[in-house]
Each structure stands twice: as C-alpha cells, then as structure tokens.
Amino acid sequence: MAGRNFLFVPGPSNVPDRVLRAQVVSMEDHRSPKFPSLWEQIAPGLKKLFRTTTGTPFVFPSSGTGCWEAAVTNTLSPGDKVLASRFGQFSHLWIDMCTRLGLDVEVIDVEWGTGVPADQYAERLKADTGHQIKAVLACHNETATGVSSDIAAVRKALNDAKHPALLFVDTVSGLGSIDFRFDDWGVDMAVSGSQKGLMLPAGLGVLCASQKALELRTTAKMKRCYFDLGDMINANATGYFPYTPALSLFYGLIEALKVIEEEGLDNIIARHTYLAEGCRAAVQKGWGLQLCAKDPKWYSNTVSAVMVPEGFNGADVISRAYHRYNVSLGAGLSKVAGKLFRIGHLGDLNEVHLSAGIVGAEMAMLDVGIKVQPGSGIAAASEYWRNNEPPAGLLKRW
Ligand SMILES: *Cc1c(COP(=O)(O)O)cnc(C)c1O
C-alpha cells in the first residue's frame, strides 16, 4: 500500500524518528562497567516526569500490566481489601487481576463514560473506621472510554477520612501527556508503560513507588518473584538489573526523555489539551456526534471515544478506515464494543498529523453510511486550531 499507515490507536503511539534511531544499537554487556551510566540518565528523567522528588522509579521489561502486578504484590497480603471503581476495560482489568491474585476487591461500578467516583470513595473511606481497606485503586485515564479522573480528589477523600490506605494509580495512558503529580497527590504506586506518552515501542513497564509503599515490602505476604521490588532495588543501587534489561528500549527511553525535556512537560500537557480540543470540535461541532465521556470534566486529552449513531457498528468504521484508507483507529472494547471508535491523540503529534485521523475517520463513516457532513470534521478542528494560540513548544524543531 502506498503512503504510510496513520496510527491513531491510543497506544502504541507514534515514535519520533530520533527516538526510533536511538534504539538502533549494537548489543552490549549489561554487566559492563559502562552500563550503569544508562540508568543514571533514565532515573532522574522519570522522577521529573512523575513530578516526584521522594518517589522511586522502576523500569521492568514488561508492559504496563506487569507494573499493576508489581504495585499490588509488593505491598499487600492475600485477602487484603482494596477499593476500586470500574468504568471501562482498563479499570476492569486491574480489578480482575487483583481478584485473581487473591485480594478482596470492593468494586464500585459506575457508568462507562464517567470516571473515578471520588465522592463515593470518600463515603466508603469514612465508613471504614477499622481501616480494613488497605489500598485504593484509581485509573487516571481510562483509555477505553476516553475519560480522565481527578486523582487529587481521591487523595482528598483519603485525607478527609484520615485513612492510611495506599493510593495506587494507573496512569499508563496519562503519564507524559496529561497532568500527573506523584508528590502533590500523595500517590503510593503509579503505573505506566513505554508505548503511550513516552512515545516508545511497547516493552517497558514503568512504576513509581512512594517510601511508604516500599516500606510495606517487609510485611506484604503476596507471592512475588519476577516483579519483586527488593531485587530491583538491590540491583538498581549500582545501576544494574536483576535480569537482562531491554537495552534498545533503554536507549530509546533516554532519547524520549530528552525530547520531553526539550519541549517541556507543561508545554506537552498544553499541546495535548490543544490537540484534543480540535478533535472534540470535529466530533461534536463538525459531525454532530457524541463522545463516550458524559461530561466535559471527564474529557480525556489523550483519546476521544466517538459514539457511532444507533444502527451502525463502530467496528465497520474501523475496518473501513484500515482497509481503504490505511488509518488505524482504536476499537470499542467489551461493553462498548461496536458502539464507538477511538481516535488516540497522544504522544508525538501536531495538528496536521491529527487531521489525517479525523479525515480518515470521516471518510470511513461516510462509506459505511453514517450521515455526517463531508468535510465538517476537519472544518471544525481547523477552526479551533487556527483561532487558538499553539502552545509553546509545538513550533520548536529538533
Ligand atoms: C494501555 C493501558 C494499560 C495496559 O498496558 P499494557 O502496556 O498493554 O500492559 C493499562 N491501563 C491503561 C489505562 C492503558 O491505557
């Protein structure tokens, strides 16, 4: 097929050319005296990205899911109660993992298209005067429905109840794209991965742990081996790893952290807001369609989940976009399968690049019979972008 594939699944995201190139390296001995210089370049960048001075970052050769497991098994004991909410496939999968690992999960099910119910958490935590709840789970950015949640409000719920439970946050599709504050929000375990805001191939699980979380390792009785933070801490102390690290991805990560540093984290967050606003204008003003996110306070700046009108199947739009226009859109998962398609807009992206996703989705919708006004999506998006100042950093060249 001529031309490139345009990738708008919300992970993996587009990898900048210089980050791709940085990974083309000959293999090295990961026990050599030179090797620790890699971790020395990575750890400080990750701490900045998590906005922490007190937390400890970890990188596993896994995907984000591995760090869900690391967060839980290093701090909790079998049968411990955890409080969680479910409103999409990713919040569901972490709950499912906790159940399968033998935890007692109290699930608050809320409507898909909404996010973490901080008020319900507050009530539940206040009522738990015996402190049975050992950890609270929160999905910062539910990639399946395009919903972002207020993690500061979850911290406030814990503080108001004077509750000592740990705060675990899944920010796999939030970190490096939307505002995340490990220290300010008193997060104990933050889980992420390489293939979203970090603009890398999949293959690294990224975790940040608070001092309080790390101290619990001595009493946490859940079985753990590969994801044991103790082994990591011991090896990382001298810049090494307890098993073979993903060398190429380390070089990629060093370069990606440089790209992030050069644009500036605040600028990156502003760019994601600006691009997402354009995409939402296309969906709502242009096409006259609904987002899965029920209210502006839930809108995600990294992914827009677009509801297809009654009588149509989102999977047909995705299939048409892929086969006819070489555009990859994100699928509706589980409960929302067929009801929506997703346009990922995170990572290395600008207006014109994102326009390809909007135009591709629009042509595919028209082809399957969805009656949107031809050209209306890009008209609305470009109107937004042309009338708003681009965030500093967007026009930098590197
Ligand atoms: C992508 C994603 C995950 C899963 O991460 P993997 O790297 O695929 O294991 C978990 N949570 C959220 C919110 C995600 O977007």
Short mmCIF file of C-alpha atoms and ligand atoms in Angstrom, two decimals:
data_model
loop_
_atom_site.label_atom_id
_atom_site.label_comp_id
_atom_site.label_asym_id
_atom_site.label_seq_id
_atom_site.Cartn_x
_atom_site.Cartn_y
_atom_site.Cartn_z
CA MET A 1 0.00 0.00 0.00
CA ALA A 2 1.38 3.39 -0.97
CA GLY A 3 1.92 6.00 1.72
CA ARG A 4 2.18 5.45 5.40
CA ASN A 5 -0.10 3.85 7.93
CA PHE A 6 -1.59 6.51 10.18
CA LEU A 7 -1.70 5.22 13.71
CA PHE A 8 -4.43 6.56 15.98
CA VAL A 9 -4.80 3.73 18.43
CA PRO A 10 -4.15 5.17 21.85
CA GLY A 11 -1.08 3.05 22.35
CA PRO A 12 1.26 2.18 20.82
CA SER A 13 1.62 5.82 19.85
CA ASN A 14 3.84 7.30 17.17
CA VAL A 15 7.56 7.04 17.88
CA PRO A 16 9.56 10.14 16.87
CA ASP A 17 12.21 9.35 14.25
CA ARG A 18 15.06 10.35 16.56
CA VAL A 19 13.73 8.02 19.24
CA LEU A 20 13.48 5.22 16.67
CA ARG A 21 17.03 5.84 15.54
CA ALA A 22 18.34 5.94 19.09
CA GLN A 23 17.27 2.33 19.51
CA VAL A 24 19.35 1.01 16.63
CA VAL A 25 22.34 -0.02 18.71
CA SER A 26 24.64 -2.98 18.89
CA MET A 27 24.00 -5.13 21.92
CA GLU A 28 26.17 -4.51 24.95
CA ASP A 29 27.13 -6.39 28.04
CA HIS A 30 24.62 -5.36 30.70
CA ARG A 31 27.21 -6.20 33.36
CA SER A 32 29.87 -3.95 31.89
CA PRO A 33 31.29 -1.01 33.85
CA LYS A 34 29.66 1.35 31.34
CA PHE A 35 26.15 0.02 31.75
CA PRO A 36 25.19 1.92 34.93
CA SER A 37 25.52 5.21 33.03
CA LEU A 38 22.24 4.32 31.27
CA TRP A 39 20.17 4.06 34.44
CA GLU A 40 21.86 7.24 35.70
CA GLN A 41 20.40 9.05 32.67
CA ILE A 42 16.97 7.44 32.98
CA ALA A 43 16.06 7.60 36.68
CA PRO A 44 16.22 11.42 37.09
CA GLY A 45 14.16 11.95 33.92
CA LEU A 46 11.49 9.56 35.13
CA LYS A 47 11.32 11.31 38.51
CA LYS A 48 10.74 14.62 36.73
CA LEU A 49 8.06 13.03 34.57
CA PHE A 50 6.22 11.66 37.62
CA ARG A 51 6.80 15.03 39.32
CA THR A 52 8.37 13.45 42.35
CA THR A 53 11.40 14.05 44.50
CA THR A 54 10.55 11.41 47.10
CA GLY A 55 9.31 8.54 44.92
CA THR A 56 11.47 5.79 43.46
CA PRO A 57 11.10 4.93 39.76
CA PHE A 58 11.40 1.39 38.42
CA VAL A 59 11.54 0.02 34.90
CA PHE A 60 10.63 -3.59 34.13
CA PRO A 61 10.99 -5.45 30.85
CA SER A 62 7.22 -5.89 30.68
CA SER A 63 4.23 -3.85 29.63
CA GLY A 64 2.13 -1.67 31.91
CA THR A 65 0.16 -4.69 33.08
CA GLY A 66 3.29 -6.08 34.75
CA CYS A 67 3.53 -2.97 36.90
CA TRP A 68 -0.10 -3.36 38.00
CA GLU A 69 1.12 -6.67 39.42
CA ALA A 70 4.28 -5.16 40.90
CA ALA A 71 2.26 -2.45 42.67
CA VAL A 72 -0.09 -4.93 44.28
CA THR A 73 2.17 -7.85 45.15
CA ASN A 74 4.91 -5.77 46.77
CA THR A 75 2.60 -4.03 49.23
CA LEU A 76 -0.36 -6.27 50.07
CA SER A 77 -1.16 -9.68 51.59
CA PRO A 78 -3.62 -12.30 50.34
CA GLY A 79 -7.17 -11.44 51.34
CA ASP A 80 -6.45 -7.74 51.86
CA LYS A 81 -9.34 -5.48 51.00
CA VAL A 82 -8.87 -2.95 48.19
CA LEU A 83 -11.33 -0.35 46.97
CA ALA A 84 -11.68 0.14 43.21
CA SER A 85 -14.04 1.54 40.62
CA ARG A 86 -14.91 0.17 37.19
CA PHE A 87 -15.92 2.29 34.22
CA GLY A 88 -14.04 0.83 31.28
CA GLN A 89 -11.94 -2.09 30.12
CA PHE A 90 -8.68 -0.99 31.79
CA SER A 91 -10.15 -0.21 35.20
CA HIS A 92 -11.89 -3.59 34.85
CA LEU A 93 -8.70 -5.48 34.03
CA TRP A 94 -6.81 -4.20 37.08
CA ILE A 95 -9.73 -5.25 39.27
CA ASP A 96 -9.77 -8.64 37.57
CA MET A 97 -6.04 -9.03 38.25
CA CYS A 98 -6.47 -8.15 41.93
CA THR A 99 -9.24 -10.73 42.25
CA ARG A 100 -7.17 -13.39 40.51
CA LEU A 101 -4.24 -12.63 42.81
CA GLY A 102 -6.41 -13.32 45.85
CA LEU A 103 -7.33 -9.85 47.06
CA ASP A 104 -10.77 -8.93 48.37
CA VAL A 105 -11.82 -6.24 45.89
CA GLU A 106 -14.68 -3.94 46.74
CA VAL A 107 -15.83 -2.68 43.34
CA ILE A 108 -17.85 0.44 42.76
CA ASP A 109 -19.39 0.11 39.30
CA VAL A 110 -20.19 3.43 37.70
CA GLU A 111 -21.45 4.29 34.25
CA TRP A 112 -18.93 3.87 31.43
CA GLY A 113 -18.20 7.40 30.24
CA THR A 114 -17.73 8.65 33.79
CA GLY A 115 -14.65 8.19 35.95
CA VAL A 116 -13.40 7.58 39.46
CA PRO A 117 -16.32 8.42 41.82
CA ALA A 118 -14.31 10.39 44.38
CA ASP A 119 -17.43 11.22 46.41
CA GLN A 120 -18.33 7.55 46.75
CA TYR A 121 -14.74 6.76 47.68
CA ALA A 122 -14.95 9.47 50.36
CA GLU A 123 -18.10 7.94 51.87
CA ARG A 124 -16.68 4.43 51.80
CA LEU A 125 -13.38 5.50 53.39
CA LYS A 126 -15.13 7.46 56.14
CA ALA A 127 -17.24 4.42 56.97
CA ASP A 128 -14.17 2.18 57.14
CA THR A 129 -13.16 3.24 60.65
CA GLY A 130 -11.40 -0.08 61.24
CA HIS A 131 -9.14 0.60 58.25
CA GLN A 132 -9.89 -2.72 56.55
CA ILE A 133 -9.25 -1.11 53.15
CA LYS A 134 -5.52 -1.39 52.51
CA ALA A 135 -5.34 0.24 49.09
CA VAL A 136 -7.43 2.40 46.81
CA LEU A 137 -7.17 1.93 43.04
CA ALA A 138 -7.76 4.74 40.58
CA CYS A 139 -7.49 4.73 36.80
CA HIS A 140 -6.18 8.19 35.89
CA ASN A 141 -7.05 7.94 32.20
CA GLU A 142 -9.49 5.24 31.09
CA THR A 143 -8.27 4.65 27.56
CA ALA A 144 -11.29 2.53 26.61
CA THR A 145 -13.80 5.34 27.03
CA GLY A 146 -11.66 8.49 26.78
CA VAL A 147 -12.22 9.50 30.41
CA SER A 148 -9.80 11.26 32.76
CA SER A 149 -10.29 11.26 36.51
CA ASP A 150 -9.47 13.66 39.31
CA ILE A 151 -6.76 11.94 41.32
CA ALA A 152 -6.30 14.92 43.65
CA ALA A 153 -9.92 14.38 44.72
CA VAL A 154 -9.14 10.77 45.61
CA ARG A 155 -6.21 11.92 47.75
CA LYS A 156 -8.53 14.44 49.43
CA ALA A 157 -11.04 11.67 50.16
CA LEU A 158 -8.28 9.67 51.87
CA ASN A 159 -7.04 12.67 53.82
CA ASP A 160 -10.51 13.82 54.90
CA ALA A 161 -11.19 10.35 56.27
CA LYS A 162 -7.70 10.25 57.82
CA HIS A 163 -7.44 6.89 56.13
CA PRO A 164 -3.99 5.24 55.81
CA ALA A 165 -4.82 3.15 52.71
CA LEU A 166 -2.32 3.27 49.88
CA LEU A 167 -3.22 5.15 46.71
CA PHE A 168 -2.49 3.18 43.53
CA VAL A 169 -2.90 4.99 40.23
CA ASP A 170 -2.92 3.58 36.70
CA THR A 171 -1.51 6.35 34.55
CA VAL A 172 -0.44 4.14 31.65
CA SER A 173 -2.10 6.47 29.13
CA GLY A 174 -1.77 9.63 31.20
CA LEU A 175 1.88 9.99 32.16
CA GLY A 176 3.77 12.37 29.90
CA SER A 177 0.57 13.57 28.21
CA ILE A 178 -1.81 14.90 30.84
CA ASP A 179 -1.08 16.39 34.24
CA PHE A 180 0.20 13.82 36.73
CA ARG A 181 1.60 14.76 40.15
CA PHE A 182 3.02 11.91 42.21
CA ASP A 183 4.10 14.01 45.20
CA ASP A 184 1.27 16.59 45.28
CA TRP A 185 -1.38 13.89 45.02
CA GLY A 186 0.29 11.62 47.57
CA VAL A 187 0.37 8.68 45.17
CA ASP A 188 1.92 5.48 46.55
CA MET A 189 2.20 3.42 43.37
CA ALA A 190 1.94 4.93 39.89
CA VAL A 191 1.85 2.51 36.98
CA SER A 192 2.76 3.35 33.41
CA GLY A 193 4.27 1.87 30.27
CA SER A 194 6.53 2.80 27.40
CA GLN A 195 4.18 2.80 24.41
CA LYS A 196 1.89 5.73 25.17
CA GLY A 197 3.00 9.16 26.35
CA LEU A 198 6.63 8.04 26.43
CA MET A 199 6.49 7.55 22.63
CA LEU A 200 8.36 4.25 22.62
CA PRO A 201 7.61 0.74 21.45
CA ALA A 202 5.86 -1.45 24.00
CA GLY A 203 8.19 -3.43 26.24
CA LEU A 204 8.86 -1.39 29.35
CA GLY A 205 6.65 -1.26 32.39
CA VAL A 206 7.28 1.93 34.33
CA LEU A 207 6.47 2.24 38.01
CA CYS A 208 6.96 4.84 40.70
CA ALA A 209 6.74 3.88 44.38
CA SER A 210 6.45 6.02 47.49
CA GLN A 211 8.63 5.48 50.53
CA LYS A 212 5.55 4.32 52.44
CA ALA A 213 4.79 1.72 49.76
CA LEU A 214 8.36 0.44 49.73
CA GLU A 215 8.41 0.02 53.49
CA LEU A 216 5.45 -2.35 53.24
CA ARG A 217 7.55 -4.88 51.33
CA THR A 218 8.69 -6.42 54.60
CA THR A 219 5.15 -7.22 55.74
CA ALA A 220 3.43 -7.80 52.36
CA LYS A 221 2.83 -11.53 52.06
CA MET A 222 1.67 -11.85 48.48
CA LYS A 223 3.89 -14.15 46.43
CA ARG A 224 6.17 -12.31 44.05
CA CYS A 225 9.31 -13.14 42.15
CA TYR A 226 9.86 -11.53 38.76
CA PHE A 227 8.25 -8.31 39.96
CA ASP A 228 9.89 -8.26 43.39
CA LEU A 229 10.99 -4.69 44.01
CA GLY A 230 13.60 -5.88 46.50
CA ASP A 231 15.65 -7.49 43.75
CA MET A 232 15.26 -4.35 41.63
CA ILE A 233 16.28 -2.02 44.45
CA ASN A 234 19.40 -4.03 45.18
CA ALA A 235 20.50 -4.16 41.55
CA ASN A 236 19.47 -0.58 40.67
CA ALA A 237 21.52 0.76 43.58
CA THR A 238 24.62 0.20 41.44
CA GLY A 239 22.90 0.89 38.11
CA TYR A 240 22.31 -2.76 37.19
CA PHE A 241 19.27 -5.00 36.83
CA PRO A 242 18.37 -8.38 38.32
CA TYR A 243 17.85 -9.85 34.85
CA THR A 244 18.61 -8.87 31.26
CA PRO A 245 17.29 -5.38 30.68
CA ALA A 246 15.74 -4.26 27.38
CA LEU A 247 18.85 -2.46 26.19
CA SER A 248 17.48 -0.95 22.95
CA LEU A 249 14.47 0.43 24.77
CA PHE A 250 16.77 2.00 27.36
CA TYR A 251 18.49 3.94 24.59
CA GLY A 252 15.07 4.87 23.23
CA LEU A 253 13.89 5.95 26.67
CA ILE A 254 16.94 8.18 27.17
CA GLU A 255 16.17 9.89 23.86
CA ALA A 256 12.43 10.13 24.60
CA LEU A 257 13.19 11.78 27.95
CA LYS A 258 15.38 14.29 26.08
CA VAL A 259 12.54 15.04 23.64
CA ILE A 260 10.20 15.57 26.61
CA GLU A 261 12.74 17.79 28.37
CA GLU A 262 13.24 19.91 25.26
CA GLU A 263 9.54 20.54 24.69
CA GLY A 264 8.90 20.86 28.43
CA LEU A 265 6.33 18.83 30.36
CA ASP A 266 3.95 21.77 30.85
CA ASN A 267 4.09 22.54 27.13
CA ILE A 268 3.41 18.90 26.32
CA ILE A 269 0.36 18.87 28.56
CA ALA A 270 -0.87 22.11 26.94
CA ARG A 271 -0.32 20.63 23.47
CA HIS A 272 -2.39 17.59 24.35
CA THR A 273 -5.20 19.84 25.54
CA TYR A 274 -5.00 21.94 22.37
CA LEU A 275 -4.98 18.94 20.02
CA ALA A 276 -7.78 17.22 21.94
CA GLU A 277 -9.93 20.37 21.77
CA GLY A 278 -9.58 20.34 18.00
CA CYS A 279 -10.53 16.68 17.83
CA ARG A 280 -13.53 17.21 20.10
CA ALA A 281 -14.63 20.13 17.88
CA ALA A 282 -14.54 17.75 14.90
CA VAL A 283 -16.65 15.16 16.73
CA GLN A 284 -19.20 17.43 18.36
CA LYS A 285 -19.43 20.61 16.27
CA GLY A 286 -18.44 19.11 12.94
CA TRP A 287 -20.00 15.67 12.85
CA GLY A 288 -22.65 16.30 15.48
CA LEU A 289 -21.72 13.07 17.26
CA GLN A 290 -21.35 12.32 20.95
CA LEU A 291 -18.27 11.38 22.90
CA CYS A 292 -18.46 8.41 25.24
CA ALA A 293 -17.29 10.74 28.06
CA LYS A 294 -20.51 12.04 29.60
CA ASP A 295 -19.38 15.44 30.75
CA PRO A 296 -16.56 17.88 29.94
CA LYS A 297 -15.00 17.19 33.34
CA TRP A 298 -14.34 13.63 32.19
CA TYR A 299 -12.88 14.51 28.76
CA SER A 300 -9.54 12.86 28.13
CA ASN A 301 -6.90 14.84 26.31
CA THR A 302 -5.18 11.69 25.06
CA VAL A 303 -8.05 9.80 23.43
CA SER A 304 -11.52 10.61 22.13
CA ALA A 305 -14.06 7.77 22.06
CA VAL A 306 -16.66 8.61 19.41
CA MET A 307 -20.13 7.06 19.73
CA VAL A 308 -21.46 5.89 16.36
CA PRO A 309 -25.17 6.58 15.76
CA GLU A 310 -27.76 3.91 16.61
CA GLY A 311 -27.94 1.23 13.92
CA PHE A 312 -24.26 1.44 12.98
CA ASN A 313 -21.29 -0.60 14.13
CA GLY A 314 -18.07 1.15 15.18
CA ALA A 315 -16.13 -1.94 14.07
CA ASP A 316 -17.27 -1.31 10.46
CA VAL A 317 -15.86 2.23 10.62
CA ILE A 318 -12.57 0.92 11.99
CA SER A 319 -12.38 -1.81 9.36
CA ARG A 320 -13.14 0.59 6.50
CA ALA A 321 -10.62 3.15 7.79
CA TYR A 322 -7.92 0.50 7.95
CA HIS A 323 -8.53 -1.37 4.69
CA ARG A 324 -9.43 1.56 2.48
CA TYR A 325 -7.50 4.50 3.96
CA ASN A 326 -4.64 2.89 5.90
CA VAL A 327 -5.75 4.63 9.08
CA SER A 328 -5.72 2.69 12.36
CA LEU A 329 -8.43 3.76 14.80
CA GLY A 330 -8.96 2.32 18.26
CA ALA A 331 -11.72 -0.26 18.80
CA GLY A 332 -14.58 -0.28 21.25
CA LEU A 333 -13.72 -2.79 23.99
CA SER A 334 -16.01 -5.10 25.94
CA LYS A 335 -19.21 -3.28 26.98
CA VAL A 336 -18.75 -0.58 24.34
CA ALA A 337 -17.66 -2.95 21.53
CA GLY A 338 -19.30 -1.81 18.28
CA LYS A 339 -20.72 1.29 19.90
CA LEU A 340 -17.75 3.54 19.36
CA PHE A 341 -14.39 4.01 17.71
CA ARG A 342 -11.47 5.82 19.30
CA ILE A 343 -9.08 8.42 17.97
CA GLY A 344 -5.90 8.38 20.01
CA HIS A 345 -4.17 11.75 20.16
CA LEU A 346 -1.22 11.28 22.45
CA GLY A 347 2.50 11.42 22.06
CA ASP A 348 4.34 12.79 19.05
CA LEU A 349 1.58 14.64 17.21
CA ASN A 350 0.65 18.01 15.72
CA GLU A 351 -2.47 19.49 14.11
CA VAL A 352 -1.90 18.30 10.55
CA HIS A 353 -0.92 14.82 11.65
CA LEU A 354 -4.06 14.53 13.77
CA SER A 355 -6.07 15.84 10.83
CA ALA A 356 -5.29 12.59 8.98
CA GLY A 357 -7.09 10.67 11.71
CA ILE A 358 -10.07 12.99 11.59
CA VAL A 359 -10.33 12.88 7.79
CA GLY A 360 -9.78 9.12 7.70
CA ALA A 361 -12.48 8.53 10.29
CA GLU A 362 -14.84 10.85 8.44
CA MET A 363 -14.38 9.14 5.07
CA ALA A 364 -14.83 5.74 6.69
CA MET A 365 -18.02 6.88 8.43
CA LEU A 366 -19.44 8.23 5.16
CA ASP A 367 -18.53 4.98 3.39
CA VAL A 368 -20.45 2.85 5.89
CA GLY A 369 -23.48 5.13 5.62
CA ILE A 370 -23.15 7.40 8.65
CA LYS A 371 -24.60 10.71 7.54
CA VAL A 372 -22.06 13.28 8.63
CA GLN A 373 -21.49 16.40 6.56
CA PRO A 374 -18.46 15.77 4.30
CA GLY A 375 -15.56 17.94 5.41
CA SER A 376 -17.31 19.04 8.60
CA GLY A 377 -14.86 17.34 10.97
CA ILE A 378 -11.76 18.99 9.65
CA ALA A 379 -13.59 22.30 9.24
CA ALA A 380 -14.41 22.39 12.94
CA ALA A 381 -11.00 21.14 14.08
CA SER A 382 -9.08 23.57 11.89
CA GLU A 383 -11.28 26.43 13.02
CA TYR A 384 -10.33 25.66 16.60
CA TRP A 385 -6.62 25.33 15.87
CA ARG A 386 -6.45 28.43 13.64
CA ASN A 387 -8.17 30.58 16.23
CA ASN A 388 -6.16 29.44 19.22
CA GLU A 389 -2.55 30.11 20.07
CA PRO A 390 -0.48 26.93 19.71
CA PRO A 391 1.20 26.01 22.99
CA ALA A 392 4.85 26.97 23.35
CA GLY A 393 6.95 24.06 22.22
CA LEU A 394 4.70 22.99 19.35
CA LEU A 395 6.68 25.02 16.84
CA LYS A 396 10.12 24.04 18.14
CA ARG A 397 12.16 21.97 15.72
CA TRP A 398 14.50 19.30 16.89
C1 LIG B 1 -2.58 0.55 27.72
C2 LIG B 1 -3.15 0.57 29.09
C3 LIG B 1 -2.91 -0.45 30.02
C4 LIG B 1 -2.23 -1.72 29.66
O1 LIG B 1 -0.93 -1.56 29.46
P1 LIG B 1 -0.09 -2.66 28.67
O2 LIG B 1 1.17 -1.92 28.43
O3 LIG B 1 -0.85 -3.01 27.45
O4 LIG B 1 0.07 -3.82 29.58
C5 LIG B 1 -3.40 -0.31 31.29
N1 LIG B 1 -4.12 0.76 31.64
C6 LIG B 1 -4.40 1.74 30.77
C7 LIG B 1 -5.21 2.89 31.23
C8 LIG B 1 -3.94 1.67 29.48
O5 LIG B 1 -4.22 2.64 28.61
#
